[in-house]
Backbone atoms as SQL, in Angstrom:
CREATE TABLE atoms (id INTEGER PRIMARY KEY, chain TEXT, resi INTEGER, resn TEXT, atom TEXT, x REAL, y REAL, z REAL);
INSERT INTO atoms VALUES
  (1, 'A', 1, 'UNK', 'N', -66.155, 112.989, 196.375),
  (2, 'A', 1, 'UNK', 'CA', -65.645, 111.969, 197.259),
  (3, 'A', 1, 'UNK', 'C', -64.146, 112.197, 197.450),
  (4, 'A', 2, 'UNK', 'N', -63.523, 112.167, 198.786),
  (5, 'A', 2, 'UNK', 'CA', -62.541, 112.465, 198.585),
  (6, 'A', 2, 'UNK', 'C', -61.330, 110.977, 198.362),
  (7, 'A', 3, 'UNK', 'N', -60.115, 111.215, 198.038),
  (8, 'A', 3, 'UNK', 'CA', -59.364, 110.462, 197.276),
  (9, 'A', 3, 'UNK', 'C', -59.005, 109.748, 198.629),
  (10, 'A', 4, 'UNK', 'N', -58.914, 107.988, 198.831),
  (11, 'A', 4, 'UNK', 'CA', -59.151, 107.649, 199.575),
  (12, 'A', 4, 'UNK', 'C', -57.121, 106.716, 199.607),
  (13, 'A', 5, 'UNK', 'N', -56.343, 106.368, 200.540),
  (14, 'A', 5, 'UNK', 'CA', -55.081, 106.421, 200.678),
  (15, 'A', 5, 'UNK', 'C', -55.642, 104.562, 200.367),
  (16, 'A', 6, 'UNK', 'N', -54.151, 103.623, 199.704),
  (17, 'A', 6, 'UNK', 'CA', -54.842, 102.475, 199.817),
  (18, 'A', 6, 'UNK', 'C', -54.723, 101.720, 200.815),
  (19, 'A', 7, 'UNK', 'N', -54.159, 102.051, 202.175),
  (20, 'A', 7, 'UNK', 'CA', -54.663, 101.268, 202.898),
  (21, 'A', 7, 'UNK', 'C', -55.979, 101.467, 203.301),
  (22, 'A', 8, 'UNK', 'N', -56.663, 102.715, 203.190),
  (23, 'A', 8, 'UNK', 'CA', -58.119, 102.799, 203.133),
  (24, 'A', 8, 'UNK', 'C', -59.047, 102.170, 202.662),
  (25, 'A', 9, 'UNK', 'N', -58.471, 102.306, 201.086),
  (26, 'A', 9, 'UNK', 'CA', -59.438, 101.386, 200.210),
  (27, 'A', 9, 'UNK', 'C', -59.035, 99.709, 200.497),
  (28, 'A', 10, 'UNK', 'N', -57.792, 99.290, 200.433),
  (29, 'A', 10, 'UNK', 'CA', -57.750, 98.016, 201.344),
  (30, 'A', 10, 'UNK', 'C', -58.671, 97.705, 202.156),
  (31, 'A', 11, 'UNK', 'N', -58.622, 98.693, 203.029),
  (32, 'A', 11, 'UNK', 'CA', -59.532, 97.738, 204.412),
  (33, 'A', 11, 'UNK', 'C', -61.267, 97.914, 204.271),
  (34, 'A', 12, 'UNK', 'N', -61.423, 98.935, 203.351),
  (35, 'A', 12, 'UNK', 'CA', -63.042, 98.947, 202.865),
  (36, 'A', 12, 'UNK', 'C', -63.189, 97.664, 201.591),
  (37, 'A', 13, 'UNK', 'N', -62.854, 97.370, 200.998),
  (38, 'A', 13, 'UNK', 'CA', -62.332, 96.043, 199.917),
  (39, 'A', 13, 'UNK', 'C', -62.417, 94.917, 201.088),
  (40, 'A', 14, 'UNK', 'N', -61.532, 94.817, 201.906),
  (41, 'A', 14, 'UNK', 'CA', -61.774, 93.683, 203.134),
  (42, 'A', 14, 'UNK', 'C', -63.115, 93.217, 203.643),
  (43, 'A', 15, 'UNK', 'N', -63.849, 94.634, 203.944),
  (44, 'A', 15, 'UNK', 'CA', -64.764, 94.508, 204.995),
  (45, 'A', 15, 'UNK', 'C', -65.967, 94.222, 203.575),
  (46, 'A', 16, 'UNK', 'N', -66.027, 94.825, 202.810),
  (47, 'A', 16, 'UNK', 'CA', -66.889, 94.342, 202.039),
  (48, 'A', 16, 'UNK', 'C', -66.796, 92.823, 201.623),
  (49, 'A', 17, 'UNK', 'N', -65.690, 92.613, 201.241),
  (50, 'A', 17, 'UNK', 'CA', -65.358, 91.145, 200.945),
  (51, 'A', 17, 'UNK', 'C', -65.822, 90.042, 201.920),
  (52, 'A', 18, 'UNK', 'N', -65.994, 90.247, 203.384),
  (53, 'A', 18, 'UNK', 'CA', -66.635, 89.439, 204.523),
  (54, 'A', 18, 'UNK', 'C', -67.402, 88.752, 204.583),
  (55, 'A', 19, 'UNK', 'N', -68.521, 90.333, 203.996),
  (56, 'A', 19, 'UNK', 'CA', -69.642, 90.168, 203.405),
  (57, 'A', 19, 'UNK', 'C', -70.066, 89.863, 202.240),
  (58, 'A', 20, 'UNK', 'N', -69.415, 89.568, 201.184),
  (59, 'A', 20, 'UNK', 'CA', -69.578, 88.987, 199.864),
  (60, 'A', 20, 'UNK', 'C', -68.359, 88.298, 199.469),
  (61, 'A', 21, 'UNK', 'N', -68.170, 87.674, 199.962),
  (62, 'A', 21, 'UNK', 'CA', -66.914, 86.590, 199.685),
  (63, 'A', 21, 'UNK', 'C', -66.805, 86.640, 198.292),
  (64, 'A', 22, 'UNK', 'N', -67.899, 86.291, 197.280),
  (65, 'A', 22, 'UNK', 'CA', -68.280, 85.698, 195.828),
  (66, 'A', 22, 'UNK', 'C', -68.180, 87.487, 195.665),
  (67, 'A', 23, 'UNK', 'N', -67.907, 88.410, 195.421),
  (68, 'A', 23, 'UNK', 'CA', -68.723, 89.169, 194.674),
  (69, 'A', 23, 'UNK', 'C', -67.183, 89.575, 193.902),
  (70, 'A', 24, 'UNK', 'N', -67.579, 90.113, 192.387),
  (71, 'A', 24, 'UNK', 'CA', -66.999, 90.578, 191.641),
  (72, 'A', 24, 'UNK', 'C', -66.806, 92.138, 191.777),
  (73, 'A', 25, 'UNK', 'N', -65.529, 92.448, 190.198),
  (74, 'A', 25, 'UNK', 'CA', -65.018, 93.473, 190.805),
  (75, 'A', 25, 'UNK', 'C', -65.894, 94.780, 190.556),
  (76, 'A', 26, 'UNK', 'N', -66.707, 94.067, 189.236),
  (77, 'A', 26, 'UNK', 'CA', -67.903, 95.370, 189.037),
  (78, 'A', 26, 'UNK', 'C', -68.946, 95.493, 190.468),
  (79, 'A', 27, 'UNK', 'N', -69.414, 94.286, 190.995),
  (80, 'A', 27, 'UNK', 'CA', -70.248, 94.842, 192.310),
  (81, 'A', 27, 'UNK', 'C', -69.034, 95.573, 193.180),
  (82, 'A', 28, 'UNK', 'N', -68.087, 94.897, 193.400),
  (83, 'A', 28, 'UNK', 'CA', -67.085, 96.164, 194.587),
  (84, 'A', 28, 'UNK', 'C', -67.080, 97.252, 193.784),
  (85, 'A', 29, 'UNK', 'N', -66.721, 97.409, 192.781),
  (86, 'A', 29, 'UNK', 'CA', -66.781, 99.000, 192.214),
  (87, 'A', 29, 'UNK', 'C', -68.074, 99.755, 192.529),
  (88, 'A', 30, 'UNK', 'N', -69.004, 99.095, 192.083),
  (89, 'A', 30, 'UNK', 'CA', -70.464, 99.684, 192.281),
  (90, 'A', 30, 'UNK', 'C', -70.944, 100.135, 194.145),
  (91, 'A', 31, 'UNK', 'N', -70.291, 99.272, 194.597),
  (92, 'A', 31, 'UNK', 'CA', -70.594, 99.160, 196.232),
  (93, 'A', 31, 'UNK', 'C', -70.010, 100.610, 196.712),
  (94, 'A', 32, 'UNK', 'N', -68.695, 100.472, 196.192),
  (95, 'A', 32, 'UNK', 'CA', -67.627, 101.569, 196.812),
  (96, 'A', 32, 'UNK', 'C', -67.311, 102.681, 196.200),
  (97, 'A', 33, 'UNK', 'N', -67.874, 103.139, 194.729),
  (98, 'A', 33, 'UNK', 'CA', -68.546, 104.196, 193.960),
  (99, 'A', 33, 'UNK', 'C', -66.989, 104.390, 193.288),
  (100, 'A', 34, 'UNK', 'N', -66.617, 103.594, 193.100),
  (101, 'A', 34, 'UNK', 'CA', -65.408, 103.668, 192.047),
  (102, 'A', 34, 'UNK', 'C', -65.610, 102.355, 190.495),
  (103, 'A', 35, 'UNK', 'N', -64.284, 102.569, 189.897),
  (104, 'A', 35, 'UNK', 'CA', -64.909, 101.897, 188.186),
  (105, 'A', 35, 'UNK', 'C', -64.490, 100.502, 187.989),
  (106, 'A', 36, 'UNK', 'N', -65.007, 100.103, 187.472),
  (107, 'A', 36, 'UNK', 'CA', -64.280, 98.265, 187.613),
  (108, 'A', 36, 'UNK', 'C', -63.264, 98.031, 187.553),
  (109, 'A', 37, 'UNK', 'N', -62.673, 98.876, 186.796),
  (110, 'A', 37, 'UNK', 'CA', -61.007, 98.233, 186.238),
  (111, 'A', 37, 'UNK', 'C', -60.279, 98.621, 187.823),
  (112, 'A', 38, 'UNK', 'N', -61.024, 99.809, 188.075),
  (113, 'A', 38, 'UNK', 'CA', -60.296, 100.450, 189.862),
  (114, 'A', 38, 'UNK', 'C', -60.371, 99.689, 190.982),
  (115, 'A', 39, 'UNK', 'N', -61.599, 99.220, 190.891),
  (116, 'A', 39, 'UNK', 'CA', -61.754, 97.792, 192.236),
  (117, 'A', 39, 'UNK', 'C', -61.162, 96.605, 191.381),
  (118, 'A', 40, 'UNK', 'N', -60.987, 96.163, 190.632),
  (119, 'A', 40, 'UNK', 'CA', -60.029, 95.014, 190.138),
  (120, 'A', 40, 'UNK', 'C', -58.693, 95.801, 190.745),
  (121, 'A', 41, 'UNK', 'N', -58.267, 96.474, 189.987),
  (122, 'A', 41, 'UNK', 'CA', -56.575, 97.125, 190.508),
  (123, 'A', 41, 'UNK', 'C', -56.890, 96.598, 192.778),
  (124, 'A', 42, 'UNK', 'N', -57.919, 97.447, 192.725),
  (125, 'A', 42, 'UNK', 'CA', -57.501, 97.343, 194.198),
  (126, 'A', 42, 'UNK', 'C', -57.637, 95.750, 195.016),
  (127, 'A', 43, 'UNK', 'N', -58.863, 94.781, 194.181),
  (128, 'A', 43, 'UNK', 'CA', -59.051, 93.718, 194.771),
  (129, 'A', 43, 'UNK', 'C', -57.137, 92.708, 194.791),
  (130, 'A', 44, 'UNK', 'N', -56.940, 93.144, 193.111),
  (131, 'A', 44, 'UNK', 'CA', -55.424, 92.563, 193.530),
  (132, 'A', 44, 'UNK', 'C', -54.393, 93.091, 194.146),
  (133, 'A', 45, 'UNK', 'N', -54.452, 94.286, 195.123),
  (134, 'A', 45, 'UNK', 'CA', -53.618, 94.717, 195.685),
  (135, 'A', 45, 'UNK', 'C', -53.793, 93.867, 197.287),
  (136, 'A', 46, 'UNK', 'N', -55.476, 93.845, 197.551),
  (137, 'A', 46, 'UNK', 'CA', -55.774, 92.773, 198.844),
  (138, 'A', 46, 'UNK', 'C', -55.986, 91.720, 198.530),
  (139, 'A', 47, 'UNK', 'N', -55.337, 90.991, 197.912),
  (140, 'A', 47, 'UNK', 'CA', -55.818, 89.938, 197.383),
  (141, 'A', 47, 'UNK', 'C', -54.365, 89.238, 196.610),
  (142, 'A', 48, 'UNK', 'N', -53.499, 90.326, 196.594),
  (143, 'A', 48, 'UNK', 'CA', -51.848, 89.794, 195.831),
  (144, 'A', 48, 'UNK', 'C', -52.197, 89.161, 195.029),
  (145, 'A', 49, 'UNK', 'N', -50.996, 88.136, 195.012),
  (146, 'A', 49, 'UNK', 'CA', -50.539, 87.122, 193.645),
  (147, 'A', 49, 'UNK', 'C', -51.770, 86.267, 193.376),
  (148, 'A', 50, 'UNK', 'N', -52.670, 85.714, 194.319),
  (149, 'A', 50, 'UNK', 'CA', -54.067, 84.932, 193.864),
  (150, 'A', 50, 'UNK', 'C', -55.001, 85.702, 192.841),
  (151, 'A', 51, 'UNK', 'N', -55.126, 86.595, 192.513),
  (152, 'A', 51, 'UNK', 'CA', -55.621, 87.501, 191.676),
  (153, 'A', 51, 'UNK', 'C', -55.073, 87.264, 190.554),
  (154, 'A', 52, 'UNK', 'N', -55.875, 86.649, 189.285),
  (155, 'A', 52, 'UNK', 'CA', -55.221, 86.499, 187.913),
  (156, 'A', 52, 'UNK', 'C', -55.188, 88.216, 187.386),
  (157, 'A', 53, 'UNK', 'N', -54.178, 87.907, 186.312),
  (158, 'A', 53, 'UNK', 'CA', -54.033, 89.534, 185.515),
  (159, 'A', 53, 'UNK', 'C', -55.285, 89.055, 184.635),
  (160, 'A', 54, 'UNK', 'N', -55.943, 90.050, 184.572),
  (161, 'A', 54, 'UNK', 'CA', -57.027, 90.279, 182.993),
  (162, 'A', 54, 'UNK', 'C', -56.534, 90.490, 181.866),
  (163, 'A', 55, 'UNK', 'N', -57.343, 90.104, 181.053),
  (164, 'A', 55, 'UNK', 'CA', -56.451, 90.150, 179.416),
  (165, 'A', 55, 'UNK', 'C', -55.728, 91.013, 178.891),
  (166, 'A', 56, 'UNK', 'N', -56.407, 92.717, 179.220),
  (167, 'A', 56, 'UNK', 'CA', -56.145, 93.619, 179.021),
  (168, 'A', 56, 'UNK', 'C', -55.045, 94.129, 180.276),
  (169, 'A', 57, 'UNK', 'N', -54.865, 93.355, 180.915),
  (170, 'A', 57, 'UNK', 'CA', -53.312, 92.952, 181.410),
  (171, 'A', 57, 'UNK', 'C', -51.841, 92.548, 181.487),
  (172, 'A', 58, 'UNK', 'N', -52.416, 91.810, 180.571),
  (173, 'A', 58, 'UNK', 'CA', -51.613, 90.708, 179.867),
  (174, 'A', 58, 'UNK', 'C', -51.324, 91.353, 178.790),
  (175, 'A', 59, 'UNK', 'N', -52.136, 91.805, 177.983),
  (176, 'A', 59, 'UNK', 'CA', -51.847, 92.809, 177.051),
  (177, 'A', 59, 'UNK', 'C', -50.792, 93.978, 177.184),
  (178, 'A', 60, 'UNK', 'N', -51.176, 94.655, 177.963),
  (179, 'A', 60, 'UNK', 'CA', -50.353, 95.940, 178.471),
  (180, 'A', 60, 'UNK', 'C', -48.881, 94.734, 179.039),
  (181, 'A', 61, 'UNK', 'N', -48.975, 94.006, 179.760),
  (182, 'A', 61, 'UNK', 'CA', -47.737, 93.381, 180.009),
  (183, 'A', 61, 'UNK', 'C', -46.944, 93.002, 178.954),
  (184, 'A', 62, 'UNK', 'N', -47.768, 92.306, 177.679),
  (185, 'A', 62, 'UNK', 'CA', -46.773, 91.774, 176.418),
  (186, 'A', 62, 'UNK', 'C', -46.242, 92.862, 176.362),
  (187, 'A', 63, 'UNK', 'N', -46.782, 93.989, 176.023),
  (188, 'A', 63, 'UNK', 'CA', -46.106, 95.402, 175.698),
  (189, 'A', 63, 'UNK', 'C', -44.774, 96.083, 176.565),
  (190, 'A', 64, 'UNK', 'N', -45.412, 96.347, 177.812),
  (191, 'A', 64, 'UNK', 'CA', -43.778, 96.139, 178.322),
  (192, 'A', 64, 'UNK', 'C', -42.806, 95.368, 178.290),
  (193, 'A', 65, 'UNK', 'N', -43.064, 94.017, 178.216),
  (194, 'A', 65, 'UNK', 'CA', -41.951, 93.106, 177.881),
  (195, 'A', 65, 'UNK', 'C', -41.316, 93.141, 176.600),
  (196, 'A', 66, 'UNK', 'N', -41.556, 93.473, 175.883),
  (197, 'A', 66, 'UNK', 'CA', -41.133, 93.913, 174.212),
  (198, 'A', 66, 'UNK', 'C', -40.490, 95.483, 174.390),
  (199, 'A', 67, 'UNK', 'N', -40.265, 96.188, 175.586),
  (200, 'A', 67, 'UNK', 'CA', -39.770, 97.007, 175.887),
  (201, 'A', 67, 'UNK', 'C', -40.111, 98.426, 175.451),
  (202, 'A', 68, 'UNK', 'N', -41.438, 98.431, 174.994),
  (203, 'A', 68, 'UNK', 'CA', -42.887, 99.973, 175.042),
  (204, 'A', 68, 'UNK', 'C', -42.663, 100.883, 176.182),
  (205, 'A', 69, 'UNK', 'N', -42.831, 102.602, 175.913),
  (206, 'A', 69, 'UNK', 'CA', -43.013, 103.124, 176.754),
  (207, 'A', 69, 'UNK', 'C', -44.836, 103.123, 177.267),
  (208, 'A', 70, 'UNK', 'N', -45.008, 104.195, 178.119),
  (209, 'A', 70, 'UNK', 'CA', -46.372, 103.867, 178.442),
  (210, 'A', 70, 'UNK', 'C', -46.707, 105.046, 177.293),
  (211, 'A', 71, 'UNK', 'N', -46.134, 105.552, 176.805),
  (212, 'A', 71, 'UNK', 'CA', -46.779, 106.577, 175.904),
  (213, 'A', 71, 'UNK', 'C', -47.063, 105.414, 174.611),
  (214, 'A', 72, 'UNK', 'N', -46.025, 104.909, 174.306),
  (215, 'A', 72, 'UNK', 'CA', -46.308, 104.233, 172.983),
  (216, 'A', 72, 'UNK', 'C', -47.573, 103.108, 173.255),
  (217, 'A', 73, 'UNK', 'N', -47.621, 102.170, 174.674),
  (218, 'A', 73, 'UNK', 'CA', -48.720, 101.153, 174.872),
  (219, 'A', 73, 'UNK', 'C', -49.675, 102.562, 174.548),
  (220, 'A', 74, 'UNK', 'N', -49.592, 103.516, 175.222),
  (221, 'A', 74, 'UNK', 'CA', -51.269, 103.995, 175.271),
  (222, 'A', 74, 'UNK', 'C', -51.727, 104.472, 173.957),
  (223, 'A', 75, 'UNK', 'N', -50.564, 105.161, 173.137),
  (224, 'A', 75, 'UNK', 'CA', -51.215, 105.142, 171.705),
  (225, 'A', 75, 'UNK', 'C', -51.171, 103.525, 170.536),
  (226, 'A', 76, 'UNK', 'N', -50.778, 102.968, 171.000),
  (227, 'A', 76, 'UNK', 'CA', -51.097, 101.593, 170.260),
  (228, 'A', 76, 'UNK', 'C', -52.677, 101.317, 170.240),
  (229, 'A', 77, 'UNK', 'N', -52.841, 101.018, 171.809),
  (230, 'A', 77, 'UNK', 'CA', -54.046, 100.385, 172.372),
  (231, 'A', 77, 'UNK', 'C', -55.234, 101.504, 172.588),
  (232, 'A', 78, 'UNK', 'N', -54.777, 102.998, 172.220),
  (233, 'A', 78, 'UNK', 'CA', -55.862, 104.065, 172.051),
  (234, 'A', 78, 'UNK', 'C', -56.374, 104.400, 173.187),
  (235, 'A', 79, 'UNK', 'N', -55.168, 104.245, 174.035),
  (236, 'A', 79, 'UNK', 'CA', -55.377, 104.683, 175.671),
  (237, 'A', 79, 'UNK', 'C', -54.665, 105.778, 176.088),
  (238, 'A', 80, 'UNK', 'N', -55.515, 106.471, 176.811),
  (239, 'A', 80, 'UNK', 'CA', -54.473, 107.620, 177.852),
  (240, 'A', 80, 'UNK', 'C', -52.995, 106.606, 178.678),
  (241, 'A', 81, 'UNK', 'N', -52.256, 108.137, 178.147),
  (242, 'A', 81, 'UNK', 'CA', -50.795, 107.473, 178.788),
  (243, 'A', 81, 'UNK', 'C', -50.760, 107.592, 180.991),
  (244, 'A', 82, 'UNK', 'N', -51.648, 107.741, 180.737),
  (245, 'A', 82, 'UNK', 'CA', -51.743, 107.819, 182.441),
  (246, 'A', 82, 'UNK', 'C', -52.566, 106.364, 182.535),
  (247, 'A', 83, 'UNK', 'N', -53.433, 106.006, 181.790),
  (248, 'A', 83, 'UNK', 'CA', -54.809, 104.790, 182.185),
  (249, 'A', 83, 'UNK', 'C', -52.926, 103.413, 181.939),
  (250, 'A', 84, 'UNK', 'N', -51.753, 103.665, 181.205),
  (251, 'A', 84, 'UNK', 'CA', -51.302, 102.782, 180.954),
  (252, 'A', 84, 'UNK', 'C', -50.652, 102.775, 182.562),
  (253, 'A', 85, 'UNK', 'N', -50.448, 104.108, 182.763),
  (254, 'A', 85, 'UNK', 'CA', -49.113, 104.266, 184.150),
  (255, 'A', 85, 'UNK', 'C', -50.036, 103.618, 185.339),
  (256, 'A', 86, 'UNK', 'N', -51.480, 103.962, 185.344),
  (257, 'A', 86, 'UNK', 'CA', -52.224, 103.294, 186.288),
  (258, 'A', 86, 'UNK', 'C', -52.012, 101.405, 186.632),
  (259, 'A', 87, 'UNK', 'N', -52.147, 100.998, 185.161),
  (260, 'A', 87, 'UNK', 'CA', -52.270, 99.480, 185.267),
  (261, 'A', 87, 'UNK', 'C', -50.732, 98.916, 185.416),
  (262, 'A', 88, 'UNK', 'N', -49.949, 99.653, 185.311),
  (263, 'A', 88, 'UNK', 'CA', -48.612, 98.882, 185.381),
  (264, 'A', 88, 'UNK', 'C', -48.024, 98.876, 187.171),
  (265, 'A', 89, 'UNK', 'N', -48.870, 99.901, 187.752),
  (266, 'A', 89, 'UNK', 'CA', -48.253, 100.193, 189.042),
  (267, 'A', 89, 'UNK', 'C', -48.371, 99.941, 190.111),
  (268, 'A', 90, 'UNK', 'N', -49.870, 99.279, 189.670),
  (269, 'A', 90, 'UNK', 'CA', -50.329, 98.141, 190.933),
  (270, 'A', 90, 'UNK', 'C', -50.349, 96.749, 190.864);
C-alpha cells in the first residue's frame, strides 16, 4: 500500500466518518488497513482538540514534561524510539 500524505488520510477518515459517525478507532483502522494507535493518531488530527489523549498518551506526555528524551521514554516504557517520535508529533 502505498504511504498515503495526511491530507489524504484526512479526507479518507472524513468520508468514512459520514458513514459511521459512532465508529471507533480500531474499526477506522480495520476499514483503512492501518493499526489502531495509527487511526487514533489520525482521527485526532481530523478531529483536533475534541479528541481526548489516551492513557498511553498521557503517559508519554508525563514523560516529556519531566523533561525525557524520546530515547529515554522509549526505553522506560520498552518502546521503539521512533513509536515515541510518532506519538509526540501528531
Amino acid at each position: 500500500m502505498a504511504k498515503l500524505s495526511r491530507k489524504q488520510a484526512k479526507e479518507i477518515i472524513e468520508t468514512y466518518l459520514a458513514q459511521h459517525p459512532n465508529a471507533t478507532s480500531s474499526e477506522i483502522g480495520k476499514a483503512i488497513g492501518v493499526s489502531k494507535q495509527r487511526a487514533h493518531q489520525l482521527l485526532k488530527l481530523v478531529k483536533g482538540a475534541d479528541t481526548p489523549l489516551t492513557d498511553h498518551e498521557l503517559v508519554i506526555l508525563r514523560y516529556v514534561a519531566m523533561g525525557n528524551t524520546n530515547k529515554e521514554i522509549g526505553k522506560t516504557l520498552n518502546l521503539d524510539e521512533q513509536t515515541i517520535k510518532n506519538e509526540v508529533t501528531v
